[in-house]
XYZ file of C-alpha atoms in Angstrom:
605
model
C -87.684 58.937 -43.808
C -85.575 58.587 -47.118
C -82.736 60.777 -47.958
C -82.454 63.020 -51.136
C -80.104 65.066 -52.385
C -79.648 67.232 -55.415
C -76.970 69.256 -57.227
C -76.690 71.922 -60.185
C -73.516 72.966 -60.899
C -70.052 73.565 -62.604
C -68.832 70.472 -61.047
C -69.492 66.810 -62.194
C -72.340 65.731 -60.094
C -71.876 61.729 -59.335
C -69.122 61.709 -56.949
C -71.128 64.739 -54.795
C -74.585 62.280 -54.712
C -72.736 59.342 -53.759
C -70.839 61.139 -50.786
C -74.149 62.779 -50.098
C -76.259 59.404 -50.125
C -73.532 58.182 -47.588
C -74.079 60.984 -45.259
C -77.764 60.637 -45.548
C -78.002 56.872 -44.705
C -79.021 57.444 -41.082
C -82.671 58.290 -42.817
C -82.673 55.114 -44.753
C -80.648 51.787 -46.318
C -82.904 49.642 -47.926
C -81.608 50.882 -51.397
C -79.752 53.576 -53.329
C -79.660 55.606 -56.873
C -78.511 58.448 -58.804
C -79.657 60.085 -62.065
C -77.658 62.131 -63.875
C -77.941 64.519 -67.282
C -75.458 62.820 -69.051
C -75.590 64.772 -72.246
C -77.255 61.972 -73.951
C -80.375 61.603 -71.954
C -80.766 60.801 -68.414
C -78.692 58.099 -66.624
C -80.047 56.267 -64.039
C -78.384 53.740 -61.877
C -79.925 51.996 -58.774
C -80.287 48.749 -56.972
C -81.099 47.224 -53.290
C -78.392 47.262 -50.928
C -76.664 50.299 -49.119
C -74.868 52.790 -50.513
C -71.226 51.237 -49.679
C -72.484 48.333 -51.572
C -73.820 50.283 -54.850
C -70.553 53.013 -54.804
C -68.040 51.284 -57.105
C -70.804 50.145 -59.152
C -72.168 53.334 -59.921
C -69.119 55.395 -60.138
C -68.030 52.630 -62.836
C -71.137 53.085 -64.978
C -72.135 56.168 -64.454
C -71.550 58.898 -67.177
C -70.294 62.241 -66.031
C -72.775 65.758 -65.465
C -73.617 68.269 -63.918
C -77.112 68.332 -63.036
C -78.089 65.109 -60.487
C -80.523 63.224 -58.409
C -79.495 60.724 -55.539
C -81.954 58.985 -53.166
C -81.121 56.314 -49.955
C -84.533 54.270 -48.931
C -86.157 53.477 -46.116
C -89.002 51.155 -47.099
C -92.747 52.482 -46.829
C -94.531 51.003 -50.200
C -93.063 47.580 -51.613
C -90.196 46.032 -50.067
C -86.415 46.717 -50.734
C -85.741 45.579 -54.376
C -83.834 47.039 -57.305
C -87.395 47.804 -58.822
C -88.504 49.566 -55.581
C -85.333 51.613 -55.648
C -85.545 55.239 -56.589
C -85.079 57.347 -58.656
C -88.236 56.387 -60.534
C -88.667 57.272 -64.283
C -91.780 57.657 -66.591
C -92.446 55.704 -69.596
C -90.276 57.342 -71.740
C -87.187 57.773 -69.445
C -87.211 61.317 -70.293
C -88.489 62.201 -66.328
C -86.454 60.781 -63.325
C -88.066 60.592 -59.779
C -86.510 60.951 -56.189
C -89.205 61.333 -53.186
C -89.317 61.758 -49.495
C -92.805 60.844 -47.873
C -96.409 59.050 -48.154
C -98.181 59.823 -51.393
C -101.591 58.939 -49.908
C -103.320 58.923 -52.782
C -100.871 56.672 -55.058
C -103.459 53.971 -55.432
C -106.438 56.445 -57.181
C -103.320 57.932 -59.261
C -102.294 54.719 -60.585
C -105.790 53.554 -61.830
C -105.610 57.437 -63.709
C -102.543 56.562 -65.265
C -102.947 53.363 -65.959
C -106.111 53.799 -67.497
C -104.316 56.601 -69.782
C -101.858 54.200 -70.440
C -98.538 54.599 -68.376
C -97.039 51.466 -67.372
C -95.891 50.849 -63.615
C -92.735 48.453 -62.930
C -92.651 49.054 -59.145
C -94.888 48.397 -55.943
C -94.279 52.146 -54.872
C -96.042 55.507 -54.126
C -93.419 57.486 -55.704
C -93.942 55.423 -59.547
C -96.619 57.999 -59.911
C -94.523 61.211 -59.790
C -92.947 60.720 -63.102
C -95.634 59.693 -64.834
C -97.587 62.387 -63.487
C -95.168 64.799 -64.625
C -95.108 63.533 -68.186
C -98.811 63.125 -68.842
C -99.299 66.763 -68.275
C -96.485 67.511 -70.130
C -98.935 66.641 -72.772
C -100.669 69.156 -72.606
C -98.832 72.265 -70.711
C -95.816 73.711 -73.377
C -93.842 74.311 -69.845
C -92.158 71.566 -67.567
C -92.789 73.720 -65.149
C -96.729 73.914 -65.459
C -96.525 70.321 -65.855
C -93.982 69.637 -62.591
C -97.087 71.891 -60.922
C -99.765 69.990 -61.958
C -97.910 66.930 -60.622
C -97.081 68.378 -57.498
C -101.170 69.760 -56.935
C -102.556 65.962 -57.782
C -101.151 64.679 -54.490
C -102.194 64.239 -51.199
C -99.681 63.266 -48.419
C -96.069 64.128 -47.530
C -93.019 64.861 -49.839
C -90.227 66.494 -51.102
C -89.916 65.704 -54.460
C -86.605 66.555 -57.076
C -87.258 65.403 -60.794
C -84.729 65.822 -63.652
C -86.339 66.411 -67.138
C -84.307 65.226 -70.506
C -82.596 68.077 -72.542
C -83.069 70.377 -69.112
C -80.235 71.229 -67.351
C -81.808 72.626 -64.430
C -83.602 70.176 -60.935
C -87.463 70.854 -60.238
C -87.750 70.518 -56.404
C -90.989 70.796 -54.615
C -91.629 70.007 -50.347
C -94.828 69.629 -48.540
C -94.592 68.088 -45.211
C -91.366 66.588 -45.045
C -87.898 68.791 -45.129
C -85.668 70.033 -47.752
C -83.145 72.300 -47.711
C -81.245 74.383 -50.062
C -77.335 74.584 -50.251
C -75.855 77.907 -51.842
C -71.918 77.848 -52.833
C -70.000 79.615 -55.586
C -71.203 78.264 -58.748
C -72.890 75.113 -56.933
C -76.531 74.222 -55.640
C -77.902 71.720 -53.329
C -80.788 70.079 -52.167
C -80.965 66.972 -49.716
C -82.756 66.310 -46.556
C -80.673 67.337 -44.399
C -77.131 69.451 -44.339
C -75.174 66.702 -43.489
C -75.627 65.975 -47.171
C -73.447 68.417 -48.170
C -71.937 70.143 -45.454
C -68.402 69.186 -46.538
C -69.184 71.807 -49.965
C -70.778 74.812 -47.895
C -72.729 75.621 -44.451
C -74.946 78.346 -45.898
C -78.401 77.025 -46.459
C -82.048 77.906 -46.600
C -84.732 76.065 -45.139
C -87.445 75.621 -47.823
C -91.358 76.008 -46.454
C -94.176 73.630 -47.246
C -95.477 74.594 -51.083
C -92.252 75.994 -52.121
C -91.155 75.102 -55.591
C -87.656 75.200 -56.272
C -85.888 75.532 -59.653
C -81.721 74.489 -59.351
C -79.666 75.664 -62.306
C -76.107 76.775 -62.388
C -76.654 79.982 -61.790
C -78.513 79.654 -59.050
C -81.676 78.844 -57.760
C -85.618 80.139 -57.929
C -87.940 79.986 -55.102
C -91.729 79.929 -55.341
C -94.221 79.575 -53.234
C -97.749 77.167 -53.644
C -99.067 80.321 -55.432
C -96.045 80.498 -58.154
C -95.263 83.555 -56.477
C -91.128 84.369 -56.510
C -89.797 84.388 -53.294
C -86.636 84.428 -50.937
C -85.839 82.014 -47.805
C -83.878 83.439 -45.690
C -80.312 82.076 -46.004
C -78.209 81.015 -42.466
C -74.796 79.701 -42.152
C -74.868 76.704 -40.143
C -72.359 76.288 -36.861
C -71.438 72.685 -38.130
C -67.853 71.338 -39.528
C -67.301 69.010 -42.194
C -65.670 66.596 -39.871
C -68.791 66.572 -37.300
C -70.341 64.436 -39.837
C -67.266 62.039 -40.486
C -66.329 59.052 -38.297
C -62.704 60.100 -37.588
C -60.877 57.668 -35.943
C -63.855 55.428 -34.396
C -64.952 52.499 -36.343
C -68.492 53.709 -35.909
C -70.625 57.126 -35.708
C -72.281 56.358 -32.805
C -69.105 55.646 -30.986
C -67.629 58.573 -31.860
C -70.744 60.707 -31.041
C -70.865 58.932 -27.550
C -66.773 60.333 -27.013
C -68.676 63.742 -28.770
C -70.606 64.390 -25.789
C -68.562 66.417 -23.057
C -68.068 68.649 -25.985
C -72.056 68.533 -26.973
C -72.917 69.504 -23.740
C -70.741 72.055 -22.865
C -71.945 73.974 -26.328
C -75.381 72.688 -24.814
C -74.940 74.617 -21.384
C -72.983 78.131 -22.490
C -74.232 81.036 -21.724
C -77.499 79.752 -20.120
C -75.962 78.960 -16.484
C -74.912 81.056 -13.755
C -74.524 78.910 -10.626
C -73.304 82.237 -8.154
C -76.578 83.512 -8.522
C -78.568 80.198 -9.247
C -79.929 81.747 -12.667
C -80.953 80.105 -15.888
C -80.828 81.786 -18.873
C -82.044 81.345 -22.610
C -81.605 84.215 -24.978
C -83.648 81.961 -27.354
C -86.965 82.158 -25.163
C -89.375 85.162 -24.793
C -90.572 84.629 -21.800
C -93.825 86.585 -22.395
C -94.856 82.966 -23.677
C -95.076 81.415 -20.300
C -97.648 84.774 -19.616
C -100.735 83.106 -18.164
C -99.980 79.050 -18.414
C -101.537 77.025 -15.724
C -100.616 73.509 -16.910
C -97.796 72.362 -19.220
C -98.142 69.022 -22.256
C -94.773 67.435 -22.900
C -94.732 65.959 -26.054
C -92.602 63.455 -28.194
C -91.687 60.217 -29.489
C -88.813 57.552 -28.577
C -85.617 58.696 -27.524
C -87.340 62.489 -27.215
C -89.961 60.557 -25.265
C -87.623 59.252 -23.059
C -86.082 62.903 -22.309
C -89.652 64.459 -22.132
C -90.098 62.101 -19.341
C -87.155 63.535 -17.447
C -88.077 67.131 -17.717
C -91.517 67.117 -16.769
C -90.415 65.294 -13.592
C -88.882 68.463 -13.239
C -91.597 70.538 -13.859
C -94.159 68.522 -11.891
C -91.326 68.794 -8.822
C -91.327 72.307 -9.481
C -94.933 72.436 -8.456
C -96.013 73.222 -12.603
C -99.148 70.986 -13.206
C -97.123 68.634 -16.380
C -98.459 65.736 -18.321
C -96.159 63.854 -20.777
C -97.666 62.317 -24.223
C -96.550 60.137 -26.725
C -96.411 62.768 -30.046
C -99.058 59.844 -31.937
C -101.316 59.905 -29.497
C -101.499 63.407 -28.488
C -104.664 63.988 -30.492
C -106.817 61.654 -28.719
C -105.206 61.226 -25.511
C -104.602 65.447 -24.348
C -107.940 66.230 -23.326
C -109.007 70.049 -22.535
C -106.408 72.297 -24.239
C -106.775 76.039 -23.585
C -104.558 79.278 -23.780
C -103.618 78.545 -20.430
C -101.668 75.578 -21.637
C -98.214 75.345 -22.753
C -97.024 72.289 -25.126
C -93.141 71.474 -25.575
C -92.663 69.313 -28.070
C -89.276 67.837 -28.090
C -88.094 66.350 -31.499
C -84.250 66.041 -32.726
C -84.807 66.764 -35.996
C -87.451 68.962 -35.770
C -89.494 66.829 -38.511
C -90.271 63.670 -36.348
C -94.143 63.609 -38.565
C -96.146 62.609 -35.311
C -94.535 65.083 -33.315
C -95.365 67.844 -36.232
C -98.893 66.894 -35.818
C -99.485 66.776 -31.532
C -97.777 70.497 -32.267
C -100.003 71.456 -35.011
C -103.115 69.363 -33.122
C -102.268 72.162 -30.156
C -101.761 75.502 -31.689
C -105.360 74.481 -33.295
C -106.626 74.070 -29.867
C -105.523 77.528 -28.738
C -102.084 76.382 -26.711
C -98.866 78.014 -27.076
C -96.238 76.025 -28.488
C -92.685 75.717 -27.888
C -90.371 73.642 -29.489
C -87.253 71.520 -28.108
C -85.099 71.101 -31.361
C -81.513 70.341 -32.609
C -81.699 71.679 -35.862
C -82.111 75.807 -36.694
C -84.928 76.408 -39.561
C -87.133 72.655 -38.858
C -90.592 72.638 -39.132
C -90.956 72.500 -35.640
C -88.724 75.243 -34.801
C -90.771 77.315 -37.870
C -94.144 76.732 -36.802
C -93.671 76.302 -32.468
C -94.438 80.010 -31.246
C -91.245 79.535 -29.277
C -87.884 77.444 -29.854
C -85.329 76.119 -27.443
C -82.223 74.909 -29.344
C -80.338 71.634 -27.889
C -76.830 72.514 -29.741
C -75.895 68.659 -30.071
C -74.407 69.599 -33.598
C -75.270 67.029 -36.636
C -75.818 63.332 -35.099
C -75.476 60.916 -38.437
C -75.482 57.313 -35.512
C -79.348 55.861 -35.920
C -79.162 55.088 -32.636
C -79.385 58.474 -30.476
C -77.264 59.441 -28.228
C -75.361 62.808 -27.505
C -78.424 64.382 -29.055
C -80.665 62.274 -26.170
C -77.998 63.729 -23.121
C -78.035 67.525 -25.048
C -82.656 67.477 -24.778
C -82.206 66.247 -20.821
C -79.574 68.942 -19.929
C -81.733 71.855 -21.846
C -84.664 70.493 -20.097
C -83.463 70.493 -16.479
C -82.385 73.943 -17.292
C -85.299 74.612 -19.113
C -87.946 73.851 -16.233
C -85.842 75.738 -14.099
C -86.406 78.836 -15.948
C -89.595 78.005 -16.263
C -90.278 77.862 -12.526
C -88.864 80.923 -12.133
C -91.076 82.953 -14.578
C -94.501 81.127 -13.256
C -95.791 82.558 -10.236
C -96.894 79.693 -8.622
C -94.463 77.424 -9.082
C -90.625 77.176 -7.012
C -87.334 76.342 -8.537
C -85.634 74.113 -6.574
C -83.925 75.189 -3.480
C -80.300 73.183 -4.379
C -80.594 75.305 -7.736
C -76.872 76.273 -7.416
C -75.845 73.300 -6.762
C -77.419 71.637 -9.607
C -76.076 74.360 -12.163
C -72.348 73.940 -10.787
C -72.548 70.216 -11.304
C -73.933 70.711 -14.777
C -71.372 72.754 -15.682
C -68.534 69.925 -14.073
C -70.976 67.403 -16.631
C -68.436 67.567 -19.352
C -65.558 66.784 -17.310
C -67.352 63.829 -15.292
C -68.308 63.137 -18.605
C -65.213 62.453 -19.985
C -64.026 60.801 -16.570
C -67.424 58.230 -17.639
C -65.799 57.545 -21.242
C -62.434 57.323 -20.097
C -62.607 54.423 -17.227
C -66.076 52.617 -18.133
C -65.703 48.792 -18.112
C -68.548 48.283 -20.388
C -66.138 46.516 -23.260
C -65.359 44.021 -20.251
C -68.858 43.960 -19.660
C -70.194 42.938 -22.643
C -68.023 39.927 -23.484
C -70.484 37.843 -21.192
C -73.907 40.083 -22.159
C -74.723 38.276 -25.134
C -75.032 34.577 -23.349
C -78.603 36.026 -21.981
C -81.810 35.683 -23.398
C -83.527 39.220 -22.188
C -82.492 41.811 -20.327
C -83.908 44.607 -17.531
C -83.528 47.804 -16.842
C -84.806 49.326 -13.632
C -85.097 52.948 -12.295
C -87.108 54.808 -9.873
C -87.617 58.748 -10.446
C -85.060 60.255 -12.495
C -83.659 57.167 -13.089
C -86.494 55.568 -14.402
C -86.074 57.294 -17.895
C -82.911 56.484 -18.094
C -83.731 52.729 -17.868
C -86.328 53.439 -20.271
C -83.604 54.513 -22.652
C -81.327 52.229 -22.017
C -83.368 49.210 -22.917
C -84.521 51.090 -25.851
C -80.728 51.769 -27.077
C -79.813 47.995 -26.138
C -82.752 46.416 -28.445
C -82.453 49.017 -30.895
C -78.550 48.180 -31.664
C -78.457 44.816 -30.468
C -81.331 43.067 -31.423
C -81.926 41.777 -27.992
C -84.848 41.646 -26.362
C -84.908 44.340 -23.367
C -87.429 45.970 -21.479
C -87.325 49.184 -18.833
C -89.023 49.401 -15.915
C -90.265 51.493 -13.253
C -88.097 49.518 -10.177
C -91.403 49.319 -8.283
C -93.242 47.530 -11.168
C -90.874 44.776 -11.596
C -92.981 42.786 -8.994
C -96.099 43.609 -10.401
C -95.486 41.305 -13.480
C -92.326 41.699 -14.976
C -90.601 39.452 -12.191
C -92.544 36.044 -13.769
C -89.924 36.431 -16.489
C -86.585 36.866 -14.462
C -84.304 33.888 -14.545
C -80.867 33.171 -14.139
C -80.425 34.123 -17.969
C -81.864 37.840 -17.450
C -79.545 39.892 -16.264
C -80.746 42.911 -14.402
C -79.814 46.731 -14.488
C -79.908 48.662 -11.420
C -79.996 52.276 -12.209
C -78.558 53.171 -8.620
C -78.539 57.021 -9.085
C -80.167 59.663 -8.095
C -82.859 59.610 -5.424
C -84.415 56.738 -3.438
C -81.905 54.459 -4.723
C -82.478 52.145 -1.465
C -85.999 51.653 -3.071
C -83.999 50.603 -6.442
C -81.324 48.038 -4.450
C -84.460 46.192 -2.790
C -85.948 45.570 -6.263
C -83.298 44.506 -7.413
C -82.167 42.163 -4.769
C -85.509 40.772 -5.462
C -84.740 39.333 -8.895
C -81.085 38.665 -7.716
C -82.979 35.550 -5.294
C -84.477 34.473 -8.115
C -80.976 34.205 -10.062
C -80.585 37.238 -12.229
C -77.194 38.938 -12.286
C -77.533 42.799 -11.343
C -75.388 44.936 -13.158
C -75.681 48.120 -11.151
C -74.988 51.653 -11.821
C -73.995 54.327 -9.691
C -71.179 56.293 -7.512
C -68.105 53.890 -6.448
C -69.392 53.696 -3.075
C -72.915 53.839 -3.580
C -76.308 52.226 -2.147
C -76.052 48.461 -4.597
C -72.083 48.472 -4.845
C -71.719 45.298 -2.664
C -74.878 43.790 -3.903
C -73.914 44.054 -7.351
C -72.659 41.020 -9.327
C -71.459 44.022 -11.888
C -70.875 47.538 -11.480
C -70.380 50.369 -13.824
C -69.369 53.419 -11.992
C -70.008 57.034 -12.102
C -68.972 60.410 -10.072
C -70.395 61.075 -7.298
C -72.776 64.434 -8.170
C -75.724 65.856 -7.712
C -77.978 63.373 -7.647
C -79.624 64.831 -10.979
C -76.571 64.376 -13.444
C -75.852 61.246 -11.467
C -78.367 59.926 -13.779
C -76.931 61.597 -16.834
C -73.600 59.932 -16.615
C -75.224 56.548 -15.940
C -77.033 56.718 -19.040
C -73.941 57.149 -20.983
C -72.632 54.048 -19.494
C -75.896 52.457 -20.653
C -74.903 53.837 -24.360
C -71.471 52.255 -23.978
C -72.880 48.767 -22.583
C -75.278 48.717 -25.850
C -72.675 49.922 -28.248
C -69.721 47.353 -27.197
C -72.524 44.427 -27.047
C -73.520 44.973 -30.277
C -70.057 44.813 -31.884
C -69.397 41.598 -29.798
C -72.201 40.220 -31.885
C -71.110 42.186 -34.881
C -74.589 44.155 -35.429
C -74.399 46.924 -37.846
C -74.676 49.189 -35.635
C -75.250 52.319 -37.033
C -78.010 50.766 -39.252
C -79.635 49.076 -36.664
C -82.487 46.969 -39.375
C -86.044 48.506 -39.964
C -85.453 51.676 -38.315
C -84.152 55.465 -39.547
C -83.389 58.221 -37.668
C -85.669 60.760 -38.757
C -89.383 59.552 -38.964
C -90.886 61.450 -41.032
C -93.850 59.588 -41.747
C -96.704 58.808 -39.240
């Protein structure tokens, strides 16, 4: 879950990997470094801390070039020290290190090179790269042979970029976790992600797992695992520069909540036609629904959450669905057949356990379609299918228009869906439901514009724990809201099926657990008795829902939202949710869009 980034190139290299490293801090913060051919050898600067921290220090001591390595951590072996940071270097300093991934086999590796006498000064996988490197430089009169060699000793994940003294060129290699390539006029990239260098150019190719990469200044040589040349083909991505600034807003995830009417409107064109209740996707051949009896939902957290809310859907629909957490797909799926269809539903399209339930499937015979943000991801590589969410980049740890952008393709998607299977039966207020999806941007904006969560949350943070409750529809979005509250806020919080809450859950309710009532959508009655339940026993409700709504008057709180379809009642209600975690977390001045311990992409299982 670490960022890297690389450049090669007529331009000096240290202010690019800085600004890079900043743009790649959703995927890690534990530490930051550069290296740099500074005509003298390789410079290497790097301590704990984040990279706002580390900037001023760097640029001060850091000598000009061309040819760079960057790196932002998120901690997997050794804690968050200046030793632990990357880049790494061998012995001799002559070979410096930056690594995305799990070397699995770092602890057999060290004894080698220990026992040929390299020296280690950290706790982590990644040491072993460099030495790697330079103990079969040795014996191969190449770097590259030698960066090969490396590269076929390990077992595990990674993308890897090394810099070698006296070479002014970056040796890049991926297997199992993403890197992509950056082409402008006279300058090459690498990084993790495009938002690394977006601002420079938005024509990229998506490396594949056992490509080697060679970044000079005059361009850059692919090869695959067999050292064969070859060519990835190159896309220009539909993403500004200033998508991946914070504008105005003090924080990302702010702004990307205000980004949403726009997300979803991008999210919705062209696929809705409410006059003649169609849904379309030019992005799906529907010759892959030919002969599916039963459909596997698959993801992890916020995708989870969203996966939740489209196969009740599907299951309405009449479709026989089951929903899975991605890491326990393996075990927990059962018969798999070529009559099943598996959506796996991942942001990034590199979320490691979600890889895995899709690769776990396709070996099981299933056809595989992916639910995906990002063009050229694993997932959208390898799925036999892909459904693109068109959130744009989302930088905030904490997701949010990218969570609203997977429930709106998904309603639409298991509509289409129902249409193509023969026995299953779209539902009969189809029309309805695509004219108030297309109104979602507007009622969206209505949502942002009059919320009261800032009022809200000035009294929050006087609670010790904190509800969510849902039934149906709802009930996901009370999953994610409790999962965006303790993620930013550090609070604990819990969602709940409305139902359950007195199967349990209502031991723990107390005047200082304040309660939210996800009033939307259907059988909210249901939802206003549970919660009037834990009201008698002193909790405030903060309910959710249309102004005059089933819970209004019972409410101690309400947080209103348009009265629509019942469906995108929900939708709206979970962006007031986003707002109510956001402003409660600045009241107690969490850093919000580095919430501690966690990274947006997990790439790691």
């Amino acid at each position: 879950m670490c960022g890297i980034i690389a450049q090669s190139g007529a331009d000096d290299a240290v202010g690019t990997l800085i600004n890079g490293l900043e743009r790649l801090e959703y995927r890690g913060y534990d530490s930051a470094g550069i290296a740099v051919q500074n005509g003298s050898g390789i410079a290497v600067h790097k301590r704990a801390g984040d990279v706002s921290e580390i900037r001023e220090e760097i640029q001060t001591e850091a000598a000009s070039g061309e040819v760079g390595i960057g790196h932002t951590r998120w901690s997997t072996h050794g804690p968050p020290t200046d030793a632990n940071a990357h880049p790494h270097t061998s012995d001799t300093g002559n070979i410096a290190v930056v690594h995305n991934g799990v070397i699995e086999n770092h602890a057999e590796l060290r004894e080698f090179l220990s026992a040929n006498g390299h020296e280690f000064t950290s706790d982590t996988d990644t040491e072993v790269i460099p030495h790697l490197i330079e103990h079969f430089r040795q014996t191969e009169s190449e770097t590259m042979a030698a960066f090969r060699r490396a590269i076929d000793e390990l077992e595990g994940s990674y993308a890897i970029a090394a810099l070698i003294r006296d070479e002014e060129r970056v040796y890049a290699a991926r297997a199992g976790s993403p890197l992509v390539l950056g082409l402008d006029s006279g300058q090459y990239y690498l990084a993790s992600d495009i938002p690394a260098f977006v601002e420079h150019t938005r024509d990229v190719a998506f490396l594949e797992d056992g490509d080697v990469v060679v970044l000079e200044s005059d361009g850059a040589q692919i090869f695959d695992r067999n050292g064969v040349p070859v060519e990835r083909d190159v896309e220009r991505v539909d993403w500004n520069p200033e998508e991946v600034g914070k504008g105005h807003f003090d924080h990302y995830m702010l702004k990307e909540i205000h980004n949403q009417p726009s997300s979803i409107a991008k999210t919705i064109r062209g696929r809705v036609d409410p006059a003649d209740g169609a849904v379309a996707f030019d992005d799906l051949d529907t010759e892959v629904l030919d002969g599916v009896r039963e459909i596997h939902v698959v993801a992890c957290g916020t995708s989870y959450h969203a996966a939740l809310f489209g196969a009740r859907l599907l299951s309405d629909a009449g479709v026989r669905t089951q929903v899975f957490r991605a890491s326990e797909y393996a075990k927990a799926a059962g018969p798999v057949s070529d009559e099943t269809l598996v959506v796996t539903v991942t942001q990034s399209g590199e979320t490691a356990d979600t890889l895995s339930a899709l690769r776990t499937a396709a070996g099981r015979g299933a056809t595989t379609v992916t639910v995906t943000n990002v063009v050229g991801s694993t997932a959208a590589r390898e799925a036999d299918q892909s459904v693109f969410i068109r959130a744009g980049p989302e930088i905030g740890v904490a997701a949010t228009k990218t969570f609203t952008s997977q429930v709106v393709t998904l309603i639409l998607l298991s509509q289409k869906i129902a249409m193509e299977l023969p026995d299953a039966t779209p539902r009969e207020d189809l029309p309805e439901l695509l004219a108030a999806l297309e109104r979602i941007p507007t009622h969206l904006d209505q949502v942002i514009e009059e919320s009261r969560a800032a009022d809200l949350a000035t009294w929050l943070p006087e609670h010790e724990a904190y509800f969510f409750i849902g039934r149906g529809m709802s009930r996901p979005v009370a999953l994610e809201g409790a999962l965006k509250f303790k993620e930013i806020t550090y609070e604990h919080a819990e969602g709940f099926a409305s139902g359950q809450l007195k199967h349990g859950p209502l031991a723990l309710v107390t005047s200082d657990t304040p309660v939210f009532g996800l009033f939307t959508g259907e059988d909210v009655d249901k939802t206003v008795t549970n919660a009037k339940e834990a009201q008698t026993r002193g909790a405030d409700i903060i309910g959710i829902g249309p102004a005059d709504g089933p819970g209004a008057d019972e409410s101690d709180a309400y947080l209103r939202v348009p009265d629509t379809h019942p469906v995108c009642q929900n939708l709206l209600a979970n962006v007031q949710l986003q707002l109510v975690s956001y402003h409660t977390a600045n009241q107690l001045d969490r850093p919000i869009d580095k919430p501690r311990n966690l990274a947006k992409s997990v790439t790691v299982q």
